[in-house]
Amino acid sequence: MTNQIELAIQDDYPDDFAHCYGCGRLNQDGYQFRTGWDGGKTLTMYTPKPEHTAIPGFVYGGLIASLIDCHGTGSASLALHRKNGHEPGDGAEPPRFVTASLQVDFMKPTPQDVTLRAVGVPEEIHPKKFQVHTEVYAGDTVCAKAVVTAAVMPASFTSKK
Amino acid sequence: MTNQIELAIQDDYPDDFAHCYGCGRLNQDGYQFRTGWDGGKTLTMYTPKPEHTAIPGFVYGGLIASLIDCHGTGSASLALHRKNGHEPGDGAEPPRFVTASLQVDFMKPTPQDVTLRAVGVPEEIHPKKFQVHTEVYAGDTVCAKAVVTAAVMPASFTSKK
């Protein structure tokens, strides 16, 4: 089982797009999620902090939704980057995605003190849109199942800057 | 327009259930969302902090999903509490809910430096289950639409304690 993501897509985002609270490597207050390939699937790992609780002993659903959100956009970026002939770390700038929709089914209470593994299968549904089917594991248990629809970041997102 | 929630359902949760990262009044590191009635709808307000960014100028989707999550369980609690003849602040302990599923459609980029308003309509779909239809406003703009299915907290959530 992979316990470390060596080449994450977020490592290659340009600095301007590296401030996301979920997955921005330059956001010191955020989660700094990192997403890479693990075989033919995508993987994001995170160990929730003690404060990320729903009730004592169980992880807060909003943290799980956040993990799924950034895992979704990161996975879509990995998939389109690969389609374009690139892999993380090869020096090419990856495409950035935004979340169009997020569907999460919470299957089981998620125990704390466990590293969560979001495992995804990205599927192209349009040249600029991917669906990422994700399962979040705590150990061998699937605690959440999700579908993220991610779209290539529109120009309106960057025009404000 | 209501700018303050005087009687929030979370104020009445027992201390053991007041540690949620989203809506626990005793979680000093969390968002401390508060949800109350505003006419016949439910309302949760939150002003994202500067670090809660997706890219500079826009709010992180995971924060919006978190707001919707706790707004959903809080709204379901308000609705069942009212059905049982109670209102926040009357001294009765409200029912606690967990999120069974979360569906969020992100309609528009959500600007930062604005107080977000999650406005909900809870609908009973089973004696122990509510669907909460929610719109998240930034000013007059609906930035996200969501449906949360919330279920009365099962015994398995408390048996671990």
XYZ file of C-alpha atoms in Angstrom:
322
model
C 0.000 0.000 0.000
C 1.325 3.430 -0.934
C 2.038 5.453 2.175
C 3.515 8.505 0.553
C 2.696 10.454 -2.577
C 5.959 11.320 -4.239
C 4.709 13.257 -7.223
C 1.612 15.292 -6.455
C -0.168 17.376 -9.060
C -0.493 20.228 -6.563
C 3.301 20.508 -6.389
C 3.192 21.684 -10.010
C 0.400 24.259 -9.752
C 1.687 27.769 -10.432
C 2.195 29.848 -7.293
C -0.907 31.950 -8.027
C -3.043 28.810 -7.770
C -1.297 27.319 -4.762
C -3.220 29.116 -2.010
C -6.229 26.818 -1.761
C -7.235 26.112 1.839
C -7.610 22.472 0.905
C -4.671 21.757 -1.376
C -2.531 24.850 -1.644
C 1.098 24.163 -0.787
C 1.491 27.893 -0.001
C -1.480 28.068 2.398
C 0.151 27.496 5.764
C -3.223 27.442 7.545
C -4.790 24.877 5.222
C -4.792 21.104 4.832
C -2.157 20.936 2.071
C -3.746 17.867 0.494
C -1.559 16.228 -2.167
C -2.927 14.007 -4.934
C -0.993 11.608 -7.111
C -1.365 8.486 -9.199
C -1.349 5.142 -7.392
C -1.426 2.612 -10.210
C -4.358 3.559 -12.412
C -6.213 5.300 -9.597
C -5.664 8.595 -7.848
C -4.842 8.910 -4.169
C -4.983 11.644 -1.537
C -4.096 10.905 2.083
C -4.780 12.924 5.195
C -4.672 12.315 8.924
C -7.327 14.501 10.573
C -6.204 16.591 13.522
C -7.799 16.149 16.942
C -9.974 19.240 16.430
C -11.462 17.828 13.210
C -14.110 15.966 15.157
C -17.862 15.551 14.715
C -18.375 14.072 18.115
C -15.397 12.796 20.105
C -13.895 9.763 18.351
C -15.282 10.471 14.888
C -14.125 12.688 12.042
C -16.052 15.782 10.993
C -17.994 15.282 7.747
C -17.006 18.699 6.448
C -13.350 17.679 6.617
C -14.159 14.545 4.635
C -16.080 16.635 2.095
C -13.078 18.970 1.838
C -10.729 16.038 1.249
C -13.066 14.725 -1.454
C -13.373 18.158 -3.053
C -9.652 18.724 -3.550
C -9.063 15.065 -4.341
C -11.641 15.509 -7.102
C -10.090 18.573 -8.706
C -6.588 17.153 -8.274
C -7.618 13.842 -9.842
C -9.221 15.614 -12.791
C -6.053 17.628 -13.264
C -3.927 14.456 -13.146
C -6.182 12.794 -15.725
C -6.239 15.658 -18.209
C -2.520 16.222 -17.730
C -1.878 12.561 -18.575
C -4.206 12.782 -21.579
C -2.090 15.737 -22.731
C 1.031 13.593 -22.437
C 2.277 14.837 -19.095
C 2.957 13.516 -15.628
C 3.574 15.399 -12.371
C 7.178 16.474 -12.071
C 7.890 16.657 -15.803
C 7.991 20.444 -15.782
C 4.729 21.070 -17.656
C 2.091 23.226 -16.008
C -1.007 21.147 -15.233
C -4.566 22.296 -15.957
C -6.457 23.670 -12.964
C -10.008 22.541 -12.248
C -12.855 23.871 -10.142
C -15.601 21.846 -8.501
C -18.925 22.046 -10.301
C -20.690 19.631 -7.976
C -19.996 17.377 -5.046
C -22.060 14.360 -3.982
C -21.012 12.570 -0.810
C -22.681 9.559 0.782
C -21.432 8.952 4.312
C -21.429 5.174 4.681
C -19.963 4.685 8.153
C -18.835 6.855 11.051
C -15.180 7.694 10.332
C -12.861 6.900 13.242
C -10.284 9.434 14.337
C -6.534 8.739 14.685
C -6.457 6.974 11.301
C -4.924 8.199 8.053
C -7.740 8.570 5.534
C -7.174 7.484 1.945
C -9.309 9.007 -0.805
C -9.044 6.710 -3.826
C -10.400 8.004 -7.113
C -11.240 6.977 -10.652
C -11.415 9.992 -12.970
C -13.659 9.704 -16.008
C -13.789 12.231 -18.852
C -17.388 13.269 -19.530
C -16.595 16.279 -21.743
C -13.310 17.699 -23.096
C -13.266 20.176 -20.201
C -15.101 18.150 -17.560
C -14.321 15.047 -15.504
C -16.268 13.007 -13.006
C -14.154 11.576 -10.220
C -15.614 8.580 -8.426
C -14.051 8.418 -4.984
C -14.062 6.135 -1.986
C -12.638 7.304 1.328
C -11.048 4.546 3.379
C -10.184 4.428 7.068
C -8.107 1.268 7.146
C -10.080 -1.282 5.148
C -13.431 0.385 5.757
C -15.087 2.565 3.132
C -16.455 5.455 5.182
C -17.671 7.646 2.324
C -18.432 7.344 -1.372
C -18.482 10.393 -3.575
C -18.741 11.774 -7.063
C -17.112 15.082 -7.902
C -17.767 16.825 -11.182
C -14.785 19.035 -11.931
C -14.525 21.555 -14.762
C -11.486 23.281 -16.230
C -11.174 26.580 -14.384
C -13.106 29.227 -16.313
C -11.560 32.569 -17.206
C -14.003 34.302 -14.821
C -12.029 32.861 -11.922
C -8.850 34.579 -12.894
C -10.189 37.830 -14.365
C -10.775 39.322 -10.914
C -7.138 39.225 -10.010
C -32.714 40.868 6.813
C -31.674 38.980 9.923
C -28.072 39.769 10.785
C -27.814 37.819 14.001
C -29.130 34.477 15.144
C -30.386 34.931 18.682
C -31.546 31.406 19.424
C -29.405 28.759 17.777
C -30.112 25.069 18.077
C -26.407 24.411 18.694
C -26.561 26.491 21.884
C -28.819 23.780 23.315
C -26.810 20.698 22.351
C -25.507 18.856 25.406
C -21.821 19.502 26.116
C -20.854 16.011 24.900
C -22.189 16.910 21.441
C -20.800 20.420 21.316
C -17.307 19.636 20.003
C -18.072 19.490 16.274
C -15.427 21.257 14.178
C -18.236 22.851 12.203
C -20.851 23.781 14.775
C -19.544 22.921 18.236
C -19.662 25.871 20.598
C -16.945 24.165 22.680
C -14.542 23.611 19.740
C -12.329 26.668 19.914
C -10.513 25.712 16.702
C -13.703 25.226 14.668
C -16.165 27.396 12.783
C -18.807 27.530 15.526
C -21.649 27.746 13.018
C -25.004 28.628 14.612
C -28.345 27.796 13.024
C -31.720 29.260 13.884
C -35.168 29.921 12.468
C -35.615 32.989 10.260
C -39.340 33.057 9.597
C -40.249 29.631 8.260
C -36.742 28.953 6.954
C -33.503 28.110 8.695
C -30.433 30.322 8.598
C -26.709 29.891 9.272
C -24.293 32.763 8.667
C -20.527 32.754 8.400
C -17.864 35.142 7.227
C -14.961 33.120 5.794
C -11.522 34.003 7.059
C -8.794 35.157 4.666
C -7.184 31.700 4.656
C -10.447 30.049 3.507
C -9.617 30.733 -0.105
C -9.772 28.620 -3.262
C -7.773 31.052 -5.308
C -7.247 34.594 -4.067
C -10.582 36.436 -4.007
C -12.830 33.392 -3.886
C -14.005 31.158 -1.061
C -12.868 27.536 -0.736
C -15.568 25.058 -1.742
C -14.792 22.768 1.176
C -15.654 25.578 3.570
C -18.955 26.067 1.760
C -19.613 22.315 1.947
C -18.828 22.418 5.678
C -21.257 25.296 6.190
C -23.937 23.371 4.289
C -23.235 20.190 6.252
C -23.759 21.694 9.706
C -26.556 23.930 8.450
C -28.237 20.725 7.297
C -27.974 18.832 10.558
C -28.842 21.957 12.548
C -31.890 22.623 10.364
C -33.090 19.046 10.735
C -32.698 19.344 14.492
C -34.655 22.607 14.526
C -37.430 21.020 12.463
C -37.812 17.877 14.564
C -37.541 19.899 17.765
C -40.405 22.122 16.560
C -42.424 19.073 15.556
C -41.929 17.820 19.112
C -43.291 21.107 20.448
C -40.005 22.799 21.262
C -38.017 25.841 20.244
C -34.368 26.708 20.918
C -33.936 28.261 24.326
C -36.963 26.597 25.956
C -34.794 24.277 28.031
C -35.561 21.030 26.179
C -32.683 19.032 24.756
C -32.874 18.969 20.951
C -32.399 15.832 18.842
C -28.946 15.445 17.264
C -28.596 14.520 13.604
C -25.791 13.156 11.446
C -25.298 13.726 7.743
C -26.257 10.746 5.602
C -25.540 12.495 2.308
C -24.523 15.849 0.948
C -25.137 17.136 -2.583
C -23.707 20.537 -3.468
C -23.934 22.323 -6.809
C -21.568 25.255 -7.003
C -23.424 27.854 -9.067
C -21.045 30.816 -9.018
C -17.581 31.612 -7.689
C -18.134 32.802 -4.102
C -16.491 36.149 -3.364
C -14.453 36.601 -0.213
C -14.999 39.365 2.370
C -18.772 38.750 2.353
C -20.895 37.137 5.070
C -22.396 33.979 3.606
C -26.008 33.086 4.402
C -27.119 29.474 4.175
C -30.918 29.478 3.933
C -32.691 26.158 4.364
C -36.040 24.465 4.021
C -36.186 21.250 6.048
C -38.553 18.554 4.846
C -39.408 15.394 6.774
C -38.957 12.327 4.574
C -39.133 9.711 7.354
C -39.801 9.970 11.111
C -36.030 9.964 11.712
C -34.824 11.591 8.499
C -35.027 15.065 6.981
C -33.920 16.552 3.686
C -32.730 20.125 3.957
C -32.808 22.138 0.741
C -30.289 24.932 1.069
C -29.155 27.948 -0.906
C -25.961 29.752 0.035
C -26.061 33.482 -0.640
C -23.233 35.988 -0.935
C -25.220 39.218 -0.907
C -28.076 38.645 -3.374
C -26.222 35.989 -5.370
C -26.924 32.305 -4.904
C -23.442 30.776 -5.006
C -24.370 27.192 -4.129
C -27.459 25.009 -3.973
C -27.502 21.900 -1.860
C -29.529 19.048 -0.463
C -28.492 17.437 2.814
C -30.098 14.247 4.024
C -29.788 14.159 7.802
C -30.680 11.237 10.048
C -31.235 11.103 13.790
C -27.890 10.170 15.321
C -27.716 6.381 15.623
C -26.716 4.686 18.849
C -23.488 3.477 17.188
C -22.204 7.041 17.280
C -22.397 7.276 21.032
C -21.582 3.712 22.038
C -17.850 4.262 21.527
C -17.635 6.886 24.229
